[in-house]
PDB file of C-alpha atoms in Angstrom:
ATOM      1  CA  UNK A  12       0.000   0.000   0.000  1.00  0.00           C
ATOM      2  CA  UNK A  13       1.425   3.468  -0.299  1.00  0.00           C
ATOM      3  CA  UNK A  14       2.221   5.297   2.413  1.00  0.00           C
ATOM      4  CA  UNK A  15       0.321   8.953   4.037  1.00  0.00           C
ATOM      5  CA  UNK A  16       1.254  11.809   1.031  1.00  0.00           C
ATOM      6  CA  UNK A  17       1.647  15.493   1.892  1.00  0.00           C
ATOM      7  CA  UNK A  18       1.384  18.231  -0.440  1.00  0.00           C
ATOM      8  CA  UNK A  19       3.271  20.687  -0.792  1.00  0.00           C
ATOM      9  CA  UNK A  20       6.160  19.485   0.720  1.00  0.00           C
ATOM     10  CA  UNK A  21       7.720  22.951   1.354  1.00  0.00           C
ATOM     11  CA  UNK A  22       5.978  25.952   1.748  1.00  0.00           C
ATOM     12  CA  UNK A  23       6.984  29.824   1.684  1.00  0.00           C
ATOM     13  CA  UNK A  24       4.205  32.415   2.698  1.00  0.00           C
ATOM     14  CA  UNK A  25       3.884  36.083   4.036  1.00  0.00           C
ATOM     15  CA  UNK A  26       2.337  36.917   7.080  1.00  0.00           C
ATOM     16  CA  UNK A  27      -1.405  37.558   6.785  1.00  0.00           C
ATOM     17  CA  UNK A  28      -1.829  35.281   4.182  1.00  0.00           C
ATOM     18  CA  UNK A  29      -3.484  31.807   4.348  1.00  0.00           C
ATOM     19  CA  UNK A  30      -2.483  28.321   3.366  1.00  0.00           C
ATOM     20  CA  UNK A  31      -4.187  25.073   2.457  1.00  0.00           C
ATOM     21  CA  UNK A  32      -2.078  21.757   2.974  1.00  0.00           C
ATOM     22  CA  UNK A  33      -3.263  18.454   1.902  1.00  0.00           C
ATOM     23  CA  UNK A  34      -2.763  15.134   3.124  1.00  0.00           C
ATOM     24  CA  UNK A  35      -3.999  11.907   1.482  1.00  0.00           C
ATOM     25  CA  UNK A  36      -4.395   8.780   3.856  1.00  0.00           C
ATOM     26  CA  UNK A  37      -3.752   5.188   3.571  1.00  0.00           C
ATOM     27  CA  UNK A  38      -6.113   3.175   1.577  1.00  0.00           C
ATOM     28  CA  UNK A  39      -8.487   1.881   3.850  1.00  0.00           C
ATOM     29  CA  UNK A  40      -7.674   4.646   6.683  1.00  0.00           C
ATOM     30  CA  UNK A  41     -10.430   6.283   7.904  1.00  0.00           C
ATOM     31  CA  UNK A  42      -8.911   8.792  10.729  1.00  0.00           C
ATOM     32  CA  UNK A  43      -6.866  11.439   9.708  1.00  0.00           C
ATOM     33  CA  UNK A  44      -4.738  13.428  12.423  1.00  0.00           C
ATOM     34  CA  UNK A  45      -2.952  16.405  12.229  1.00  0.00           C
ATOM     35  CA  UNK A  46       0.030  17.699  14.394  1.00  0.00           C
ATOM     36  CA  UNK A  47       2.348  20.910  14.720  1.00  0.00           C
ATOM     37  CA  UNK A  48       6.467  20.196  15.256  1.00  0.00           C
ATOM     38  CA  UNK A  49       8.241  22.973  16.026  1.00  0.00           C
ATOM     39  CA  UNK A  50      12.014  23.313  17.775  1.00  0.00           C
ATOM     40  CA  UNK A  51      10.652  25.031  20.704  1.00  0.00           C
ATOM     41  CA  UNK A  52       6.985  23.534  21.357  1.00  0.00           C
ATOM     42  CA  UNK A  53       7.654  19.642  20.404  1.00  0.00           C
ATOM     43  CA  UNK A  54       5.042  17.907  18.519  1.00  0.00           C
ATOM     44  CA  UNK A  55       1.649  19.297  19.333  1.00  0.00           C
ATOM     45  CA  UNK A  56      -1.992  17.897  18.233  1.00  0.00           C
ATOM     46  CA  UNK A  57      -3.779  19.872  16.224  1.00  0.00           C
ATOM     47  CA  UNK A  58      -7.261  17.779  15.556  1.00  0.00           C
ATOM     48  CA  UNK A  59      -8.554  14.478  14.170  1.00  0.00           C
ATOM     49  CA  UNK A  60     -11.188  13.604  11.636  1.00  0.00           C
ATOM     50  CA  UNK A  61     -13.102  10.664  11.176  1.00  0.00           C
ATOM     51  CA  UNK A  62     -15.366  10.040   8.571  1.00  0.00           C
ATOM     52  CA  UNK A  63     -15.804  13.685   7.447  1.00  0.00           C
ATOM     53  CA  UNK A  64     -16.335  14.595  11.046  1.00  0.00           C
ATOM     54  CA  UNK A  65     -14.053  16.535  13.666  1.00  0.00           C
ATOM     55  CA  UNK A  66     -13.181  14.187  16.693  1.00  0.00           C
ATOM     56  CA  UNK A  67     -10.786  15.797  18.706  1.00  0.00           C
ATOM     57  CA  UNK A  68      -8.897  19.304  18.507  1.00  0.00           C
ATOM     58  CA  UNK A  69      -5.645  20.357  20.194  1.00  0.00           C
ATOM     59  CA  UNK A  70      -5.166  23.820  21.704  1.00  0.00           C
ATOM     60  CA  UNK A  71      -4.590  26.017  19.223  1.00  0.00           C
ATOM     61  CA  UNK A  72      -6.097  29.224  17.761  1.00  0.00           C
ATOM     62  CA  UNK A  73      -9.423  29.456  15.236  1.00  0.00           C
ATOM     63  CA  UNK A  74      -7.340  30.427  12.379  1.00  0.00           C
ATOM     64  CA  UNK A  75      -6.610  26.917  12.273  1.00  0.00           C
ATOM     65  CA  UNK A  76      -9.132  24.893  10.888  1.00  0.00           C
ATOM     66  CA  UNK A  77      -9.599  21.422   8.622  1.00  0.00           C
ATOM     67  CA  UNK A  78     -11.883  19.325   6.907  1.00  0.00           C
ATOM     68  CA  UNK A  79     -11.830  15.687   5.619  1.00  0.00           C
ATOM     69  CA  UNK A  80     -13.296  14.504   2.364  1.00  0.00           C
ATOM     70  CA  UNK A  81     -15.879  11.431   1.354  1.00  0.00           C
ATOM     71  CA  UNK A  82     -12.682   9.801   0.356  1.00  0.00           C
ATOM     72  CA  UNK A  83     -11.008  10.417   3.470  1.00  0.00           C
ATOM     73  CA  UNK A  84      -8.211  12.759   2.076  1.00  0.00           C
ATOM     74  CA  UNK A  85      -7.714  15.470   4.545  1.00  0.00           C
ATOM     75  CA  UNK A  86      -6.919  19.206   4.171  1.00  0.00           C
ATOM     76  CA  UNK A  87      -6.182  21.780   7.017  1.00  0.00           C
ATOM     77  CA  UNK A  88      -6.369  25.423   6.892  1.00  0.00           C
ATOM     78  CA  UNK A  89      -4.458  28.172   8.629  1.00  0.00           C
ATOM     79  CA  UNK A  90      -5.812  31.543   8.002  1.00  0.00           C
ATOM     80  CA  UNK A  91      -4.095  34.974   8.674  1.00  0.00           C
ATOM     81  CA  UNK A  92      -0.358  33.196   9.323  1.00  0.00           C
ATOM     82  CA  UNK A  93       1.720  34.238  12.023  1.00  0.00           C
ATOM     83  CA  UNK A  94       5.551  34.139  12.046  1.00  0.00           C
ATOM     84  CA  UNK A  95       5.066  31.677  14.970  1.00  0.00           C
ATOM     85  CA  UNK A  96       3.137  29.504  12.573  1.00  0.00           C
ATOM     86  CA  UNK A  97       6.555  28.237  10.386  1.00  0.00           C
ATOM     87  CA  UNK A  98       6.602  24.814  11.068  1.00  0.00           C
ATOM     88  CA  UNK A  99       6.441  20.968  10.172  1.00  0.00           C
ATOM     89  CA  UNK A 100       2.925  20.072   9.284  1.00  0.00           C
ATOM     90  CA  UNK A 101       2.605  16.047   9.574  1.00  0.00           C
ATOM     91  CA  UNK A 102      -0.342  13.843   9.194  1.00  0.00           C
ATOM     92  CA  UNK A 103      -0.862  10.723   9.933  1.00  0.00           C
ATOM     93  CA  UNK A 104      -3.320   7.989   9.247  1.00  0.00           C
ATOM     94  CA  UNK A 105      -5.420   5.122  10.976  1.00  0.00           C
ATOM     95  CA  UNK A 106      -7.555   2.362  10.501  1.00  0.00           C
ATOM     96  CA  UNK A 107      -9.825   2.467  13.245  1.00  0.00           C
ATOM     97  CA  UNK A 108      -9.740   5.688  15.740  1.00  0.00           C
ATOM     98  CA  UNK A 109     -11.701   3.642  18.372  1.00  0.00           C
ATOM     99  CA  UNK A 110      -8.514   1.149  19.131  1.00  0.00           C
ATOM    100  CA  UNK A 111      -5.894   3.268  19.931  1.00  0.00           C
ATOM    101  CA  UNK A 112      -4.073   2.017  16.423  1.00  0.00           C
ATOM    102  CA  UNK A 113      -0.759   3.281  15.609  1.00  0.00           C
ATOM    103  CA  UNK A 114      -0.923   5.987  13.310  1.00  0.00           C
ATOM    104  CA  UNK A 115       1.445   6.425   9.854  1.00  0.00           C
ATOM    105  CA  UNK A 116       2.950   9.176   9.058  1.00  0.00           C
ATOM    106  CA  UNK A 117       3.735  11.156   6.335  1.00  0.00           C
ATOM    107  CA  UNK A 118       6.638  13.345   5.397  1.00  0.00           C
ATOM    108  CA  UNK A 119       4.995  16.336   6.417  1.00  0.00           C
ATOM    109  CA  UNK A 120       4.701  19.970   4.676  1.00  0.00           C
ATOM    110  CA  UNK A 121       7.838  22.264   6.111  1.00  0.00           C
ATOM    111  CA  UNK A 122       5.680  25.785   6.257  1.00  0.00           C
ATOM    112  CA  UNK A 123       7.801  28.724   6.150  1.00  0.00           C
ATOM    113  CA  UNK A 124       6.486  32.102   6.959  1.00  0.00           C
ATOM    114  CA  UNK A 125       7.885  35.511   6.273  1.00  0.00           C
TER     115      UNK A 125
ATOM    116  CA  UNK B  16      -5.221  13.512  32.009  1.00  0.00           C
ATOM    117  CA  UNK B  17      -2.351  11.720  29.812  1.00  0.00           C
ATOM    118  CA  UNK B  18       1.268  12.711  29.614  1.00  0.00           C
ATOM    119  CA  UNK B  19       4.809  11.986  28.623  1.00  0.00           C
ATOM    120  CA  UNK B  20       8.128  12.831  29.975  1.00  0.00           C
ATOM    121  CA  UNK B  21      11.285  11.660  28.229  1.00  0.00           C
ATOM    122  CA  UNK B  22      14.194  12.044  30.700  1.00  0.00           C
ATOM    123  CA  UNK B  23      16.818  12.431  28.668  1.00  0.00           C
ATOM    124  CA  UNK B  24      16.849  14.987  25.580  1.00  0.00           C
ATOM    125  CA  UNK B  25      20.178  14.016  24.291  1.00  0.00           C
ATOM    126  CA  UNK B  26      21.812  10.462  24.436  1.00  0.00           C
ATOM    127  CA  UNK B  27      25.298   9.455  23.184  1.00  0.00           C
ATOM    128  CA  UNK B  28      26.561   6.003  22.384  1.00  0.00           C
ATOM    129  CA  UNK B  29      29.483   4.131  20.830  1.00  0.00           C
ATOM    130  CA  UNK B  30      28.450   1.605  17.833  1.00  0.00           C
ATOM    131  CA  UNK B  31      27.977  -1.917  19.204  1.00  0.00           C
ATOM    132  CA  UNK B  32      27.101  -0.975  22.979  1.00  0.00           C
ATOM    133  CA  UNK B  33      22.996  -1.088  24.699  1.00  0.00           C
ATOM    134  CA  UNK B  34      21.020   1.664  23.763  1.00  0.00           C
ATOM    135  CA  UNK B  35      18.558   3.041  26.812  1.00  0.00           C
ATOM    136  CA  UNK B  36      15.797   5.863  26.025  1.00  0.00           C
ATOM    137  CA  UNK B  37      13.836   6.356  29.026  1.00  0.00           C
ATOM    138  CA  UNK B  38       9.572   7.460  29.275  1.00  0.00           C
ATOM    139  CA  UNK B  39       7.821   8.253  31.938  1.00  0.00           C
ATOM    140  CA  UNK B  40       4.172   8.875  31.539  1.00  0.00           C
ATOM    141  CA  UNK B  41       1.117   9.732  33.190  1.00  0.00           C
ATOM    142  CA  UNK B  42      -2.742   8.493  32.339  1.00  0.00           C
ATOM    143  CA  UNK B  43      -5.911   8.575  34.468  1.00  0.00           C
ATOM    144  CA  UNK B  44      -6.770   5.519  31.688  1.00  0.00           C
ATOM    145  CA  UNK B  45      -5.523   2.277  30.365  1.00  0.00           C
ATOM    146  CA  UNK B  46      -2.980   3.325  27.969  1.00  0.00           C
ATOM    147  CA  UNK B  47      -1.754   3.133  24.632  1.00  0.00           C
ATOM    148  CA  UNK B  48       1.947   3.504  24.557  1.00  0.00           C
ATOM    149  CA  UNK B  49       4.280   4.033  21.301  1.00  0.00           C
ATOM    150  CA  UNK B  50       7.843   4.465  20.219  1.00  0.00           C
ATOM    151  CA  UNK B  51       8.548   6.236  17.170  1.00  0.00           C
ATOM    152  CA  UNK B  52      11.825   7.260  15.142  1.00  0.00           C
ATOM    153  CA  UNK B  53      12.413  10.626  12.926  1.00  0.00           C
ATOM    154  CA  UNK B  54      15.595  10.898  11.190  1.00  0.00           C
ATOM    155  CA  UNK B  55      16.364  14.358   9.969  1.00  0.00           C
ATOM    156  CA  UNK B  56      13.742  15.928   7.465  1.00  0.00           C
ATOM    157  CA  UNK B  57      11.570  12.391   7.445  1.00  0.00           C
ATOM    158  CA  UNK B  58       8.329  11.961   8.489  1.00  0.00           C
ATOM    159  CA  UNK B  59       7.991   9.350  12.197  1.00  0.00           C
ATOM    160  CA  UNK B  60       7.967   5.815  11.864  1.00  0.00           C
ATOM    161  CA  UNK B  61       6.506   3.697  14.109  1.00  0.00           C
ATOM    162  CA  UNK B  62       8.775   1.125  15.977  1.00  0.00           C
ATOM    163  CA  UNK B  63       6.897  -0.571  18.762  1.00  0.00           C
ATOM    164  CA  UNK B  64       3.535  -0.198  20.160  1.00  0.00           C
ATOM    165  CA  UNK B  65       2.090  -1.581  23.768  1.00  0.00           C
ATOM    166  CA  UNK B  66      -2.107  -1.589  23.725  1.00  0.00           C
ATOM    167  CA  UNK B  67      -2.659  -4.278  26.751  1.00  0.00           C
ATOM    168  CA  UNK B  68      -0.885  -7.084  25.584  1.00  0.00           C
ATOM    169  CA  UNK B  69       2.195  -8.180  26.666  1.00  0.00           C
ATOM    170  CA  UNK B  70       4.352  -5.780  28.483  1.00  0.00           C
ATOM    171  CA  UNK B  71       7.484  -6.742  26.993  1.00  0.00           C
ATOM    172  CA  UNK B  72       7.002  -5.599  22.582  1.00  0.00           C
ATOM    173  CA  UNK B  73       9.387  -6.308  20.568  1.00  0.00           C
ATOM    174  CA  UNK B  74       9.479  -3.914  17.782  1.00  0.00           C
ATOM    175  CA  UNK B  75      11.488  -3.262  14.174  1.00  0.00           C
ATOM    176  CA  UNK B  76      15.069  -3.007  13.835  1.00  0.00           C
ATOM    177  CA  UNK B  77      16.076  -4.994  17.524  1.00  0.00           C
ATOM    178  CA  UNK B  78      14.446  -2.577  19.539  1.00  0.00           C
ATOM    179  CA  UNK B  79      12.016  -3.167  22.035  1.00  0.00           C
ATOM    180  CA  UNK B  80      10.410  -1.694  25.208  1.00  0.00           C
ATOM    181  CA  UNK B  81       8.951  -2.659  28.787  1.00  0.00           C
ATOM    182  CA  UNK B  82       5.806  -1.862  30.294  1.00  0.00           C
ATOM    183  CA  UNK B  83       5.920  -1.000  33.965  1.00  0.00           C
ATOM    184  CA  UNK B  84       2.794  -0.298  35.507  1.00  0.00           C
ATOM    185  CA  UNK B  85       4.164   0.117  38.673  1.00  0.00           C
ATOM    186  CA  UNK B  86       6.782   3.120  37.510  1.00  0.00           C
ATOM    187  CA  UNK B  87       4.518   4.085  34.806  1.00  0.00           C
ATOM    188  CA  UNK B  88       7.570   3.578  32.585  1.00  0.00           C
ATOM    189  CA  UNK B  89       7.953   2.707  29.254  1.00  0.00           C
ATOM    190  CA  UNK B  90      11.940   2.334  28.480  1.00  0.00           C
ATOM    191  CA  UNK B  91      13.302   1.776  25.058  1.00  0.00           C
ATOM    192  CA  UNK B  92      16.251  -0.151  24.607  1.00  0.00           C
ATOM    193  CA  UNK B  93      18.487  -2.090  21.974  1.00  0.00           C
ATOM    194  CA  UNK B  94      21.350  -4.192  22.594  1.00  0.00           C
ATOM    195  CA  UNK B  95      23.549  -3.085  20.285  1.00  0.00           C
ATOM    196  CA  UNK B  96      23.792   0.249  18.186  1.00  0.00           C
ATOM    197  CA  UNK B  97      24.020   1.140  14.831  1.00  0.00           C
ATOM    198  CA  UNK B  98      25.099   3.621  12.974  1.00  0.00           C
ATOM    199  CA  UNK B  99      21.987   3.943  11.417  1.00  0.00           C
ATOM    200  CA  UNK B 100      19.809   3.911  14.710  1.00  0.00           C
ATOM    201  CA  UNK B 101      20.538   8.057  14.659  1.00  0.00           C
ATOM    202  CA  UNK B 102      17.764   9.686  15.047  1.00  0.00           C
ATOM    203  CA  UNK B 103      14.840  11.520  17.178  1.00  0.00           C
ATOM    204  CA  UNK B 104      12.658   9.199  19.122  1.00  0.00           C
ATOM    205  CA  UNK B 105       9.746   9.802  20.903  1.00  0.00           C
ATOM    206  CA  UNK B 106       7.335   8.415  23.402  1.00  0.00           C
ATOM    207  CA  UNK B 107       3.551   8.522  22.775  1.00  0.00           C
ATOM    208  CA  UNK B 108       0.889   8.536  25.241  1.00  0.00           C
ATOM    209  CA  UNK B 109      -2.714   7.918  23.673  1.00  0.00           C
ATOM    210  CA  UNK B 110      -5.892   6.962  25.579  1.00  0.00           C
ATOM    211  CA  UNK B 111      -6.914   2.948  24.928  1.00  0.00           C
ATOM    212  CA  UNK B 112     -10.442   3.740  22.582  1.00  0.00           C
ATOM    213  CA  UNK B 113      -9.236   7.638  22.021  1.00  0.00           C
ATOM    214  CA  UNK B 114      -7.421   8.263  18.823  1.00  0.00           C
ATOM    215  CA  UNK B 115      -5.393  11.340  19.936  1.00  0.00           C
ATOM    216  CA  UNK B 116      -1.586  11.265  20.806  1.00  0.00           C
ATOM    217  CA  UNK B 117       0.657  12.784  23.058  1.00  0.00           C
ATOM    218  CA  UNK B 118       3.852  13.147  22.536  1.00  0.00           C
ATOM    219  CA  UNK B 119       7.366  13.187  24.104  1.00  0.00           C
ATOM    220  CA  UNK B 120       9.716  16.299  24.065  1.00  0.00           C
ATOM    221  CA  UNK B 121      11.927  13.527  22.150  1.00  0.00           C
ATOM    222  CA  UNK B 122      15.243  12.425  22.829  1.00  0.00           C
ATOM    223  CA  UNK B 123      18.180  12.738  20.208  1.00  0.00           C
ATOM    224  CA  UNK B 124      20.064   9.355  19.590  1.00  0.00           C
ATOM    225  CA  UNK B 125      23.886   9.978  18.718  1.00  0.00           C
ATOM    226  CA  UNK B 126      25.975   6.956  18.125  1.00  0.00           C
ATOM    227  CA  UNK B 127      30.007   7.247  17.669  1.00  0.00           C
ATOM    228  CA  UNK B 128      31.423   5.277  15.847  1.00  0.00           C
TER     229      UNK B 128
END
């Protein structure tokens, strides 16, 4: 099977724009996760879809947002980007959000923000 | 509440001796615990995973990790290192049932050769 994509892989914006990163799941994956990594803050959770439907959301601002798709590709949203907002954007996959799977990862979208 | 603490941030080792990575966590439920690897600019890769099982997992590559309930510890170790065992690892935390995952500060892996 192939593995969790990301697009773009690297990313250069100006602050106050907005961005749209994709991430296509595992066949067969129905839960869809997103995270923040950043030097100083780690790897943070962002939120979790499952069929089309938000699960679970992190602590972080409204400017971040996402959405998941019939076919279970995911896309998140961050809206009026901060400096503080350059980061790795990773996504990962699962079968079955109700049994604590492990979740794949992709190679995440490096967001750069000037 | 869940939570992970990785004690060390940085480890050092010579190629060909044990390789320890310690975890500590914390969860008001059963847990879910995980190892994963990052080498630089790669996405994580999962190595070994713990869901109620057995509490000593063997995962990929010779490593594997213990389950203490009683220290709420979750060590990974590997007899001998690689080279190629250089990486970022971190410790995951997720509720049994809940599909959301906390994670580790991370602790760098450098091995000498």
């Amino acid at each position: 099977k192939a593995g969790v994509t990301q697009t773009p892989r690297y990313l250069i914006k100006t602050r106050g724009q907005q961005v749209t990163l994709s991430c296509s799941p595992i066949s067969g994956h129905r839960s869809v996760s997103w995270y923040q990594q950043t030097p100083g803050q780690g790897l943070q959770f962002l939120f979790e879809y499952f069929s089309e439907t938000q699960r679970n959301k992190g602590n972080f601002p409204g400017r971040f947002s996402g959405r998941q798709f019939s076919n279970s590709r995911s896309e998140m949203n961050v809206s009026t980007l901060e400096l503080g907002d350059s980061a790795l954007y990773l996504c990962a996959s699962s079968e079955n959000r109700d049994l604590g799977y492990e979740q794949y990862f992709g190679p995440g979208t490096r967001l750069t923000v000037t | 509440a869940q939570s992970v603490t990785q004690l060390d941030s940085h480890v050092s080792v010579s190629e060909g001796t044990p390789v320890l990575l310690r975890c500590n966590y914390s969860s008001s439920y059963s847990p879910s615990l995980f190892w994963y690897v990052q080498h630089p600019n790669k996405g994580l890769q999962l190595l070994l995973k713990y869901t109620s099982a057995a509490t000593l997992v063997k995962g990929i590559n010779g490593f594997e990790a213990e389950f203490k309930k009683s220290e709420t510890s979750f060590h990974l170790t590997k007899p001998s290192a690689h080279m190629s065992d250089a990486a970022e690892y971190f410790c995951v935390v997720s509720r049994y049932n809940f599909n959301k995952f906390y994670f580790g500060s991370g602790t760098k892996l450098n091995v000498k050769p």
